[in-house]
Structure formats: structure tokens, C-alpha cells
Coordinates of C-alpha atoms and ligand atoms in Angstrom, one line a residue:
M1 CA 165.5 249.8 15.0
V2 CA 164.7 252.0 12.0
D3 CA 161.2 251.8 10.6
S4 CA 161.9 253.6 7.3
I5 CA 160.8 250.7 5.1
P6 CA 157.1 249.8 5.4
M7 CA 155.9 246.4 6.5
S8 CA 153.5 246.6 3.6
L9 CA 156.4 245.2 1.5
L10 CA 155.4 241.9 2.9
I11 CA 152.6 241.3 0.4
T12 CA 149.4 239.4 1.1
P13 CA 148.4 238.6 -2.5
G14 CA 144.8 239.0 -3.6
A15 CA 142.8 236.3 -5.4
D16 CA 145.1 236.7 -8.4
G17 CA 148.0 235.6 -6.3
R18 CA 150.3 238.3 -7.6
F19 CA 153.5 239.8 -6.0
G20 CA 153.8 242.7 -8.3
E21 CA 153.9 241.2 -11.8
F22 CA 155.0 237.9 -10.5
G23 CA 153.2 234.8 -9.1
G24 CA 149.7 234.1 -10.3
R25 CA 148.0 230.7 -11.0
F26 CA 149.0 229.2 -14.3
V27 CA 147.4 225.7 -14.0
P28 CA 145.2 223.5 -16.1
E29 CA 141.4 224.2 -15.7
T30 CA 141.0 221.0 -13.7
L31 CA 143.3 222.4 -11.0
V32 CA 141.7 225.8 -10.6
P33 CA 139.0 224.6 -8.2
A34 CA 141.6 222.7 -6.1
C35 CA 143.8 225.8 -5.8
Q36 CA 140.8 227.8 -4.8
E37 CA 139.6 225.3 -2.3
L38 CA 143.2 225.2 -0.8
E39 CA 143.4 229.0 -0.7
A40 CA 140.0 229.3 1.2
A41 CA 141.0 226.4 3.6
F42 CA 144.3 228.0 4.3
N43 CA 142.9 231.5 5.0
Q44 CA 140.3 230.0 7.2
A45 CA 142.7 227.9 9.2
W46 CA 145.4 230.6 9.5
N47 CA 142.8 232.8 11.1
D48 CA 141.4 230.0 13.4
A49 CA 142.9 230.0 16.9
D50 CA 142.4 226.3 17.2
Y51 CA 144.5 225.5 14.1
R52 CA 147.2 227.9 15.1
R53 CA 147.4 226.5 18.6
E54 CA 147.7 222.9 17.3
L55 CA 150.4 224.0 14.8
D56 CA 152.3 226.0 17.4
S57 CA 152.3 223.0 19.8
L58 CA 153.6 220.7 17.1
L59 CA 156.3 223.2 16.2
A60 CA 157.3 223.4 19.9
E61 CA 156.9 219.8 21.1
Y62 CA 157.7 217.9 18.0
A63 CA 159.9 220.1 15.8
G64 CA 161.8 221.7 18.7
R65 CA 161.0 225.3 18.2
P66 CA 162.0 228.0 18.9
S67 CA 165.3 227.3 17.2
G68 CA 168.4 228.9 18.8
L69 CA 170.4 231.9 17.8
T70 CA 174.2 231.3 17.9
E71 CA 176.9 234.0 17.7
C72 CA 179.9 232.7 15.8
H73 CA 182.7 234.2 17.9
N74 CA 185.6 232.5 16.1
L75 CA 184.5 233.1 12.5
G76 CA 183.2 236.5 13.3
K77 CA 186.5 237.5 14.7
Q78 CA 188.3 236.0 11.7
L79 CA 186.1 237.9 9.3
G80 CA 185.9 241.2 11.2
I81 CA 182.1 241.1 11.5
R82 CA 179.6 239.9 14.2
L83 CA 178.0 236.8 12.8
F84 CA 174.8 235.2 14.1
L85 CA 173.3 231.9 12.9
K86 CA 169.6 231.1 13.1
R87 CA 169.7 227.4 13.9
E88 CA 167.1 225.8 11.7
D89 CA 169.6 222.9 11.5
L90 CA 168.6 221.9 15.0
N91 CA 164.9 221.2 14.1
H92 CA 163.6 217.7 13.9
T93 CA 164.6 216.2 10.5
G94 CA 167.5 218.6 10.3
S95 CA 166.2 221.6 8.4
H96 CA 163.6 224.4 8.1
K97 CA 161.4 222.1 6.0
I98 CA 159.5 220.7 9.0
N99 CA 157.8 224.2 9.5
N100 CA 156.1 223.9 6.2
V101 CA 155.1 220.3 6.1
L102 CA 153.6 220.3 9.6
G103 CA 151.5 223.3 8.5
Q104 CA 150.4 221.7 5.3
V105 CA 149.7 218.2 6.5
L106 CA 147.7 219.5 9.4
L107 CA 145.8 221.6 6.9
A108 CA 145.2 218.6 4.6
K109 CA 143.8 216.6 7.5
R110 CA 141.5 219.5 8.4
M111 CA 140.3 219.5 4.8
G112 CA 139.4 215.8 5.1
K113 CA 142.2 214.6 2.7
K114 CA 143.5 211.1 3.3
R115 CA 146.6 211.3 1.2
I116 CA 149.4 213.7 0.3
V117 CA 151.7 213.7 -2.6
A118 CA 155.0 215.6 -2.7
E119 CA 158.0 216.2 -5.0
T120 CA 161.5 216.1 -3.8
G121 CA 165.0 216.8 -5.3
A122 CA 167.7 215.9 -2.8
G123 CA 165.1 214.1 -0.7
Q124 CA 164.9 216.5 2.2
H125 CA 161.4 217.7 1.5
G126 CA 160.3 214.1 0.8
V127 CA 161.7 213.0 4.2
A128 CA 160.0 215.9 5.9
A129 CA 156.7 215.3 4.2
A130 CA 156.9 211.6 5.0
T131 CA 157.6 212.5 8.6
A132 CA 154.6 214.7 8.9
A133 CA 152.4 212.2 7.2
A134 CA 153.5 209.4 9.5
L135 CA 152.8 211.6 12.5
L136 CA 149.4 212.8 11.4
G137 CA 148.3 209.5 9.9
L138 CA 148.0 210.3 6.2
E139 CA 149.2 208.2 3.2
C140 CA 152.2 209.7 1.5
K141 CA 153.6 209.3 -2.0
V142 CA 156.8 211.1 -3.0
Y143 CA 157.8 211.8 -6.6
M144 CA 161.6 211.9 -7.2
G145 CA 163.6 212.1 -10.4
A146 CA 165.2 208.8 -11.3
V147 CA 168.7 210.5 -11.3
D148 CA 168.0 211.8 -7.8
V149 CA 166.7 208.4 -6.5
E150 CA 170.1 207.0 -7.5
R151 CA 172.2 209.9 -6.0
Q152 CA 170.2 210.1 -2.8
S153 CA 169.6 206.4 -1.9
L154 CA 169.8 207.1 1.8
N155 CA 167.0 209.6 1.8
V156 CA 164.9 207.2 -0.4
F157 CA 165.3 204.5 2.3
R158 CA 164.5 207.0 5.0
M159 CA 161.2 207.9 3.3
K160 CA 160.4 204.2 3.0
L161 CA 161.2 203.6 6.7
L162 CA 158.7 206.4 7.4
G163 CA 156.0 204.5 5.5
A164 CA 156.0 206.6 2.3
Q165 CA 155.9 205.3 -1.2
V166 CA 158.7 206.7 -3.5
E167 CA 158.1 206.8 -7.2
A168 CA 161.1 207.4 -9.5
V169 CA 160.3 209.8 -12.4
H170 CA 161.8 208.8 -15.7
S171 CA 160.6 211.7 -17.9
G172 CA 162.6 214.8 -19.0
S173 CA 165.9 215.3 -17.2
R174 CA 164.7 212.9 -14.5
T175 CA 165.4 215.5 -11.7
L176 CA 163.4 217.9 -9.5
K177 CA 161.5 219.8 -12.2
D178 CA 160.2 216.5 -13.6
A179 CA 159.2 215.4 -10.2
V180 CA 157.1 218.6 -9.7
N181 CA 155.3 217.9 -13.0
E182 CA 154.5 214.3 -12.0
A183 CA 153.3 215.3 -8.5
M184 CA 151.0 217.9 -10.2
R185 CA 149.7 215.2 -12.6
D186 CA 148.9 212.9 -9.7
W187 CA 147.1 215.8 -7.9
V188 CA 144.9 216.5 -10.9
A189 CA 143.8 212.9 -11.0
T190 CA 143.2 212.4 -7.2
V191 CA 142.3 215.9 -6.0
E192 CA 139.2 214.7 -4.0
S193 CA 141.3 212.6 -1.6
T194 CA 144.7 214.2 -2.0
H195 CA 146.6 217.3 -1.0
Y196 CA 149.7 218.3 -2.9
C197 CA 152.3 219.2 -0.2
L198 CA 154.6 221.5 -2.2
G199 CA 158.1 222.0 -0.8
S200 CA 159.0 225.7 -1.3
V201 CA 157.6 229.2 -1.9
M202 CA 156.7 228.4 -5.5
G203 CA 154.0 227.0 -7.7
P204 CA 150.5 228.4 -8.3
H205 CA 148.7 230.6 -5.8
P206 CA 148.2 230.0 -2.8
Y207 CA 151.5 228.0 -2.4
P208 CA 154.1 230.8 -2.5
F209 CA 152.1 232.8 0.1
M210 CA 151.0 229.9 2.2
V211 CA 154.5 228.4 2.4
R212 CA 156.0 231.8 3.3
Q213 CA 153.4 232.1 6.1
F214 CA 154.5 228.7 7.5
H215 CA 158.2 229.8 7.5
R216 CA 157.7 233.3 8.9
V217 CA 158.3 231.8 12.3
I218 CA 162.0 231.7 11.4
G219 CA 162.2 235.5 10.8
D220 CA 159.8 236.4 13.6
E221 CA 161.8 234.4 16.2
A222 CA 165.1 235.7 14.9
R223 CA 163.9 239.3 15.1
E224 CA 162.9 238.8 18.7
Q225 CA 166.1 237.0 19.5
M226 CA 168.2 239.8 17.9
Q227 CA 166.2 242.4 19.7
E228 CA 166.7 240.6 23.0
R229 CA 170.4 239.9 22.6
L230 CA 171.6 243.1 20.9
G231 CA 168.8 245.6 21.0
V232 CA 169.4 246.4 17.4
M233 CA 168.5 244.9 14.0
P234 CA 171.2 243.2 11.8
D235 CA 172.9 245.1 9.0
A236 CA 172.5 242.1 6.7
V237 CA 170.3 239.0 6.6
V238 CA 171.7 236.3 4.4
A239 CA 170.2 233.0 3.3
C240 CA 170.7 230.5 0.4
V241 CA 168.0 230.3 -2.3
G242 CA 166.7 227.2 -4.1
G243 CA 163.0 227.8 -4.4
G244 CA 163.4 230.4 -1.7
S245 CA 161.5 229.2 1.3
N246 CA 164.1 229.4 4.0
A247 CA 165.2 232.8 2.7
M248 CA 161.6 234.2 2.6
G249 CA 161.1 232.8 6.1
I250 CA 163.9 234.8 7.5
F251 CA 163.5 237.9 5.2
S252 CA 159.9 238.3 6.3
G253 CA 161.0 239.1 9.9
F254 CA 163.3 242.0 8.7
I255 CA 161.6 243.4 5.6
D256 CA 160.6 246.6 7.3
T257 CA 164.1 247.2 8.7
D258 CA 167.2 248.8 7.1
A259 CA 168.9 245.3 6.9
R260 CA 170.2 244.3 3.5
L261 CA 168.4 241.1 2.4
I262 CA 170.7 238.8 0.6
G263 CA 169.6 235.6 -1.2
V264 CA 172.6 233.6 -2.3
E265 CA 172.1 231.5 -5.4
P266 CA 174.5 228.9 -7.0
A267 CA 176.3 230.2 -10.0
G268 CA 174.8 227.3 -12.0
G269 CA 171.2 227.9 -10.8
A270 CA 171.0 231.7 -10.8
A271 CA 167.3 232.2 -11.5
V272 CA 167.3 235.8 -10.5
G273 CA 170.8 236.7 -11.5
R274 CA 170.8 235.1 -14.9
G275 CA 167.1 234.4 -15.6
Q276 CA 164.3 236.1 -17.5
P277 CA 160.6 236.3 -16.4
G278 CA 158.8 233.2 -17.6
V279 CA 156.1 230.8 -16.6
V280 CA 156.8 227.4 -15.0
H281 CA 155.1 225.1 -12.5
G282 CA 152.1 227.4 -12.3
M283 CA 153.8 230.7 -11.6
K284 CA 155.4 233.6 -13.3
S285 CA 158.8 234.3 -12.0
Y286 CA 162.5 234.6 -13.0
L287 CA 163.5 231.4 -14.7
M288 CA 166.7 230.1 -16.4
Q289 CA 165.8 229.7 -20.1
D290 CA 167.6 229.1 -23.3
E291 CA 167.2 231.4 -26.3
H292 CA 164.1 229.5 -27.3
G293 CA 162.4 230.0 -23.9
Q294 CA 163.0 226.4 -22.9
V295 CA 163.6 225.8 -19.2
Q296 CA 167.3 225.2 -18.7
E297 CA 168.8 222.7 -16.3
A298 CA 170.3 224.0 -13.1
H299 CA 173.6 222.7 -11.9
S300 CA 175.0 223.0 -8.4
I301 CA 177.1 221.0 -6.0
S302 CA 174.1 221.1 -3.7
A303 CA 171.1 219.0 -5.1
G304 CA 168.8 221.0 -2.8
L305 CA 169.5 224.2 -4.9
D306 CA 169.2 222.5 -8.3
Y307 CA 166.1 224.4 -9.4
P308 CA 166.0 226.6 -12.5
G309 CA 163.3 228.9 -11.1
V310 CA 162.7 230.8 -7.9
G311 CA 159.6 231.7 -5.8
P312 CA 157.7 234.7 -7.3
E313 CA 158.1 236.8 -4.1
H314 CA 161.8 236.8 -4.6
S315 CA 161.4 238.0 -8.2
Y316 CA 159.3 240.8 -6.8
L317 CA 161.7 241.8 -4.1
A318 CA 164.5 241.7 -6.7
S319 CA 162.5 243.8 -9.1
I320 CA 161.9 246.6 -6.6
G321 CA 165.5 246.5 -5.3
R322 CA 164.6 245.4 -1.8
A323 CA 166.6 242.2 -1.9
E324 CA 169.9 241.2 -3.6
Y325 CA 170.6 237.8 -5.3
P326 CA 174.4 237.3 -5.8
T327 CA 175.9 234.0 -6.8
V328 CA 178.8 231.9 -5.5
T329 CA 180.7 229.1 -7.2
D330 CA 180.9 225.4 -6.2
E331 CA 184.6 226.0 -5.2
E332 CA 183.6 228.9 -2.9
V333 CA 180.9 226.6 -1.4
I334 CA 183.3 223.8 -0.6
A335 CA 185.6 226.3 1.1
G336 CA 182.6 227.8 3.0
F337 CA 181.5 224.3 4.2
Q338 CA 185.0 223.6 5.6
L339 CA 185.3 227.1 7.1
M340 CA 182.1 226.7 9.2
A341 CA 183.0 223.2 10.3
R342 CA 186.5 224.1 11.5
S343 CA 185.9 227.5 13.0
E344 CA 182.6 226.8 14.8
G345 CA 182.3 223.0 15.1
I346 CA 179.1 223.1 12.9
I347 CA 178.9 221.1 9.7
P348 CA 176.4 223.1 7.6
A349 CA 174.2 221.7 4.8
L350 CA 175.8 222.4 1.4
E351 CA 172.9 224.7 0.7
C352 CA 173.8 227.0 3.6
A353 CA 177.5 226.8 2.8
H354 CA 176.4 229.1 -0.1
A355 CA 175.5 231.7 2.4
V356 CA 178.8 231.2 4.3
A357 CA 180.7 231.5 1.0
W358 CA 179.1 234.9 0.2
I359 CA 179.7 236.2 3.8
S360 CA 183.4 235.2 3.8
R361 CA 183.9 236.7 0.3
E362 CA 182.1 240.0 1.2
A363 CA 183.3 240.4 4.8
P364 CA 186.1 242.8 3.8
K365 CA 183.4 245.3 2.7
M366 CA 181.3 244.7 5.9
Q367 CA 183.8 245.3 8.6
G368 CA 182.2 245.7 12.1
K369 CA 178.7 244.9 10.7
I370 CA 176.1 242.6 12.3
V371 CA 175.3 239.8 9.9
L372 CA 172.5 237.3 10.5
M373 CA 172.7 234.0 8.5
N374 CA 170.0 231.4 8.2
L375 CA 171.6 228.1 8.9
S376 CA 168.8 226.3 7.0
G377 CA 170.0 222.7 7.7
R378 CA 172.7 220.4 9.0
G379 CA 175.3 218.8 6.8
D380 CA 175.1 215.2 7.8
K381 CA 173.4 214.3 4.5
D382 CA 176.3 215.9 2.6
V383 CA 179.2 214.2 4.4
G384 CA 179.4 211.3 1.9
Q385 CA 179.5 213.7 -1.1
M386 CA 182.2 215.9 0.6
M387 CA 184.2 212.7 1.2
D388 CA 184.4 212.3 -2.6
V389 CA 185.0 215.9 -3.3
L390 CA 187.8 216.3 -0.7
D391 CA 189.1 212.8 -1.5
G392 CA 192.3 212.5 0.5
K393 CA 192.8 216.3 0.9
L394 CA 192.1 216.5 4.7
Ligands
PLP401 C1 165.6 222.3 0.6 C2 166.7 223.0 1.3 C3 167.0 224.3 0.8 C4 166.5 224.9 -0.4 O1 165.1 225.2 -0.4 P1 164.5 226.7 -0.2 O2 163.1 226.6 -0.5 O3 165.3 227.6 -1.1 O4 164.8 227.1 1.3 C5 168.0 225.1 1.5 N1 168.6 224.5 2.6 C6 168.3 223.3 3.1 C7 169.0 222.8 4.3 C8 167.3 222.5 2.4 O5 167.1 221.3 2.9

């Protein structure tokens, strides 16, 4: 392992919540005390051995951690690389999201809150939040754009089975960014009793930092597993980027190594690749905007990556050149999805098929290299959609 890049790149933001020029806390006056209370409670809990023990035992006994590390012998051979998958798809509820919600809902309970609110796009974070709320005995309300409620009816029903209330949001484009606005509005009005369980490394401070800390377990485990298995660090660490939580989770384990850090964005939602710095949802970050500075709609085959912004720490890592944020097209994603299924017997979530797509495209330039990919979730939820996309072509 080469220690040429300092661990200090993994920033612990100060009270201003900044990662370089990015991040911050751009919220209405009424929410400033709530963010401060949350920041203090998180810092206190994170340094409290009792809280950490309780969280670790939930991660182990409920979520199924540590997640495995699988070498893809078939696909690796085909591509001329050694390819390893960090298996977040094997966690309870099928993705990395459980790491964050267990941390936050446990924290909410410790803060004496009786209720959580959450936003969701494709429904995966909503399902995870409803799961943690059911387990830990809190009330749960999930805001979801009306368009997404229609597209993701199975996840809506799942949340209801778990005892959550799902509210369709009819404002704006009736998708994820509108659901975030509604969840924040609810939080402003109910902050005494309610915690806002935000689903990615975004929003006002302390969320981007706190959510990264909850997902660090992905990178910390993977580093240990790579060390044990190979005795060397990977040449590249690859993850898909929506808000950026699964990517920050795995990047944080390798930030001080020589590994290239690659966050793959959808071509239609390239916040870093095509965006400009702007302020949205309480943070300053790269953001897709039109010529008038209005937030643009993101479009991707994967509803989980349909977000016009990105977490501020990714903007920082991009601005200093530590991480790269290439894009892939929907067509490449569909091919990547099938490639992983057929060569390894693993149906990936459409989100992580973005990472597969980038790896298979770039493999000719990475011959003989060791590549670690975060398989952030399983693809069961996407099978219906792929049935339409591949209509009769199998
Ligand atoms: C939600 C989700 C994502 C996107 O969110 P990030 O915060 O960017 O990780 C990626 N993969 C899966 C499987 C998801 O469910």
C-alpha cells in the first residue's frame, strides 16, 4: 500500500459544514437550530461507545454485515482485469441504504424523537427508512413525487406493509427534488417531535458528513478484505453516483491510497460532469441548471440516480482532482446490466449497472489492473422495467 495521499483528504467539516467551498447550511432560519441540535447529537453519539456498539450489533445481526467481497472471475477474464465486487446487494432490504437509516433512526430515538420523515425517489430509501422505523418503533412518513408513486407502486405497497404513511407530492415536476422540499417543509413544522431521515450525502450540514460516516463501513470493510485477500490496494474504486452516498462510503476507505476513485453518473444526470456550482436543498454543490440558474430535471433509466445535484464532498473531490466523474448512456447501462447477469449470475440494480458499464468500456485501458466496484444494490426491483426495455429481445 502506498501512503502518498494523506488521509486528511477525508474532511471532517467544521461548524460551517464546508468541504472546501462546497457544502454549508443554506436553510430557513427556523431550521438552523434543528440542524445544530442534530449536529451536536450526532457528534456526541458517534463518540459514545454505547451508541456505536448498538449500531454495530444492528449492522451485524439485522443488516447482515460485514457484506462479502466477490471476485468476478468470468467477467474479469473477459475484460482483462481483476474485478472485485463489494456486495452491498446482500444487505437486508437489498442495498447500502440500510447502513444510513439504522444509524439515523437509532440517533432519532436517542434524541427523543417519536417520528421520522423521509423523501424517496425510486422508493428504496423510503423502504429502508420504513424498515428501520418499524424495527425501532418510530412513526414514519415518506414523501414521494406523484410520478414516482405511479412508477414504483410495488415499493409504495412495501412501505405501507411496513407501517409507513406514503404521501404523494404533486408540486413541481412531482419527482424526487419535490419530495425533498416537502419533507423539509414537514420537518420545519414538526421539528420538536420529528427527525428528517435524509437518504444521501446531501442537504444541509451535518447530513453530508453524517451520512458519509454511516456508510464508511463499506469502504473500511472493503479495504480490510482487499488487504486480506490480495495484500495490495486496488488500482481503481468504482461506484455509481446519484446523491453520492454509496460512492462516498466506499471512497472513504481508499482516499489515502493511490487508487483512482471513479464516480459514474448517468449522462442525463451529470451533476459534476455538466453542472455548475449552485445552491439547492440546503447545500452548495455542483448542480444541473439552465441558463437562468433554474434547477434542471435529471433523466436516467435508473430512477435511483434521477437527481440533478450531488453531495458536496463529491464536488470537493472533483474540484481538487482526487476523484473522477465520467458518464455513461442508458444504452451502455442496459448492456452492463445484462453483462453482469450473464457472466456472473448476479442481477445488479440498474444504478450499479452504471459502474459495470464504465468498467467494461474502459477495461481496454486498464489491462491487468485490480478494479473494485461497489455493487450498491440488487436488481430485483428493476426486473419489471427491464422486461419492458428488452421486450422480446432475450
Ligand atoms: C439509492 C441508490 C443509489 C443512489 O444513491 P447514492 O446516494 O448515490 O448511493 C445507488 N444504488 C442503489 C442500489 C440505490 O438504491
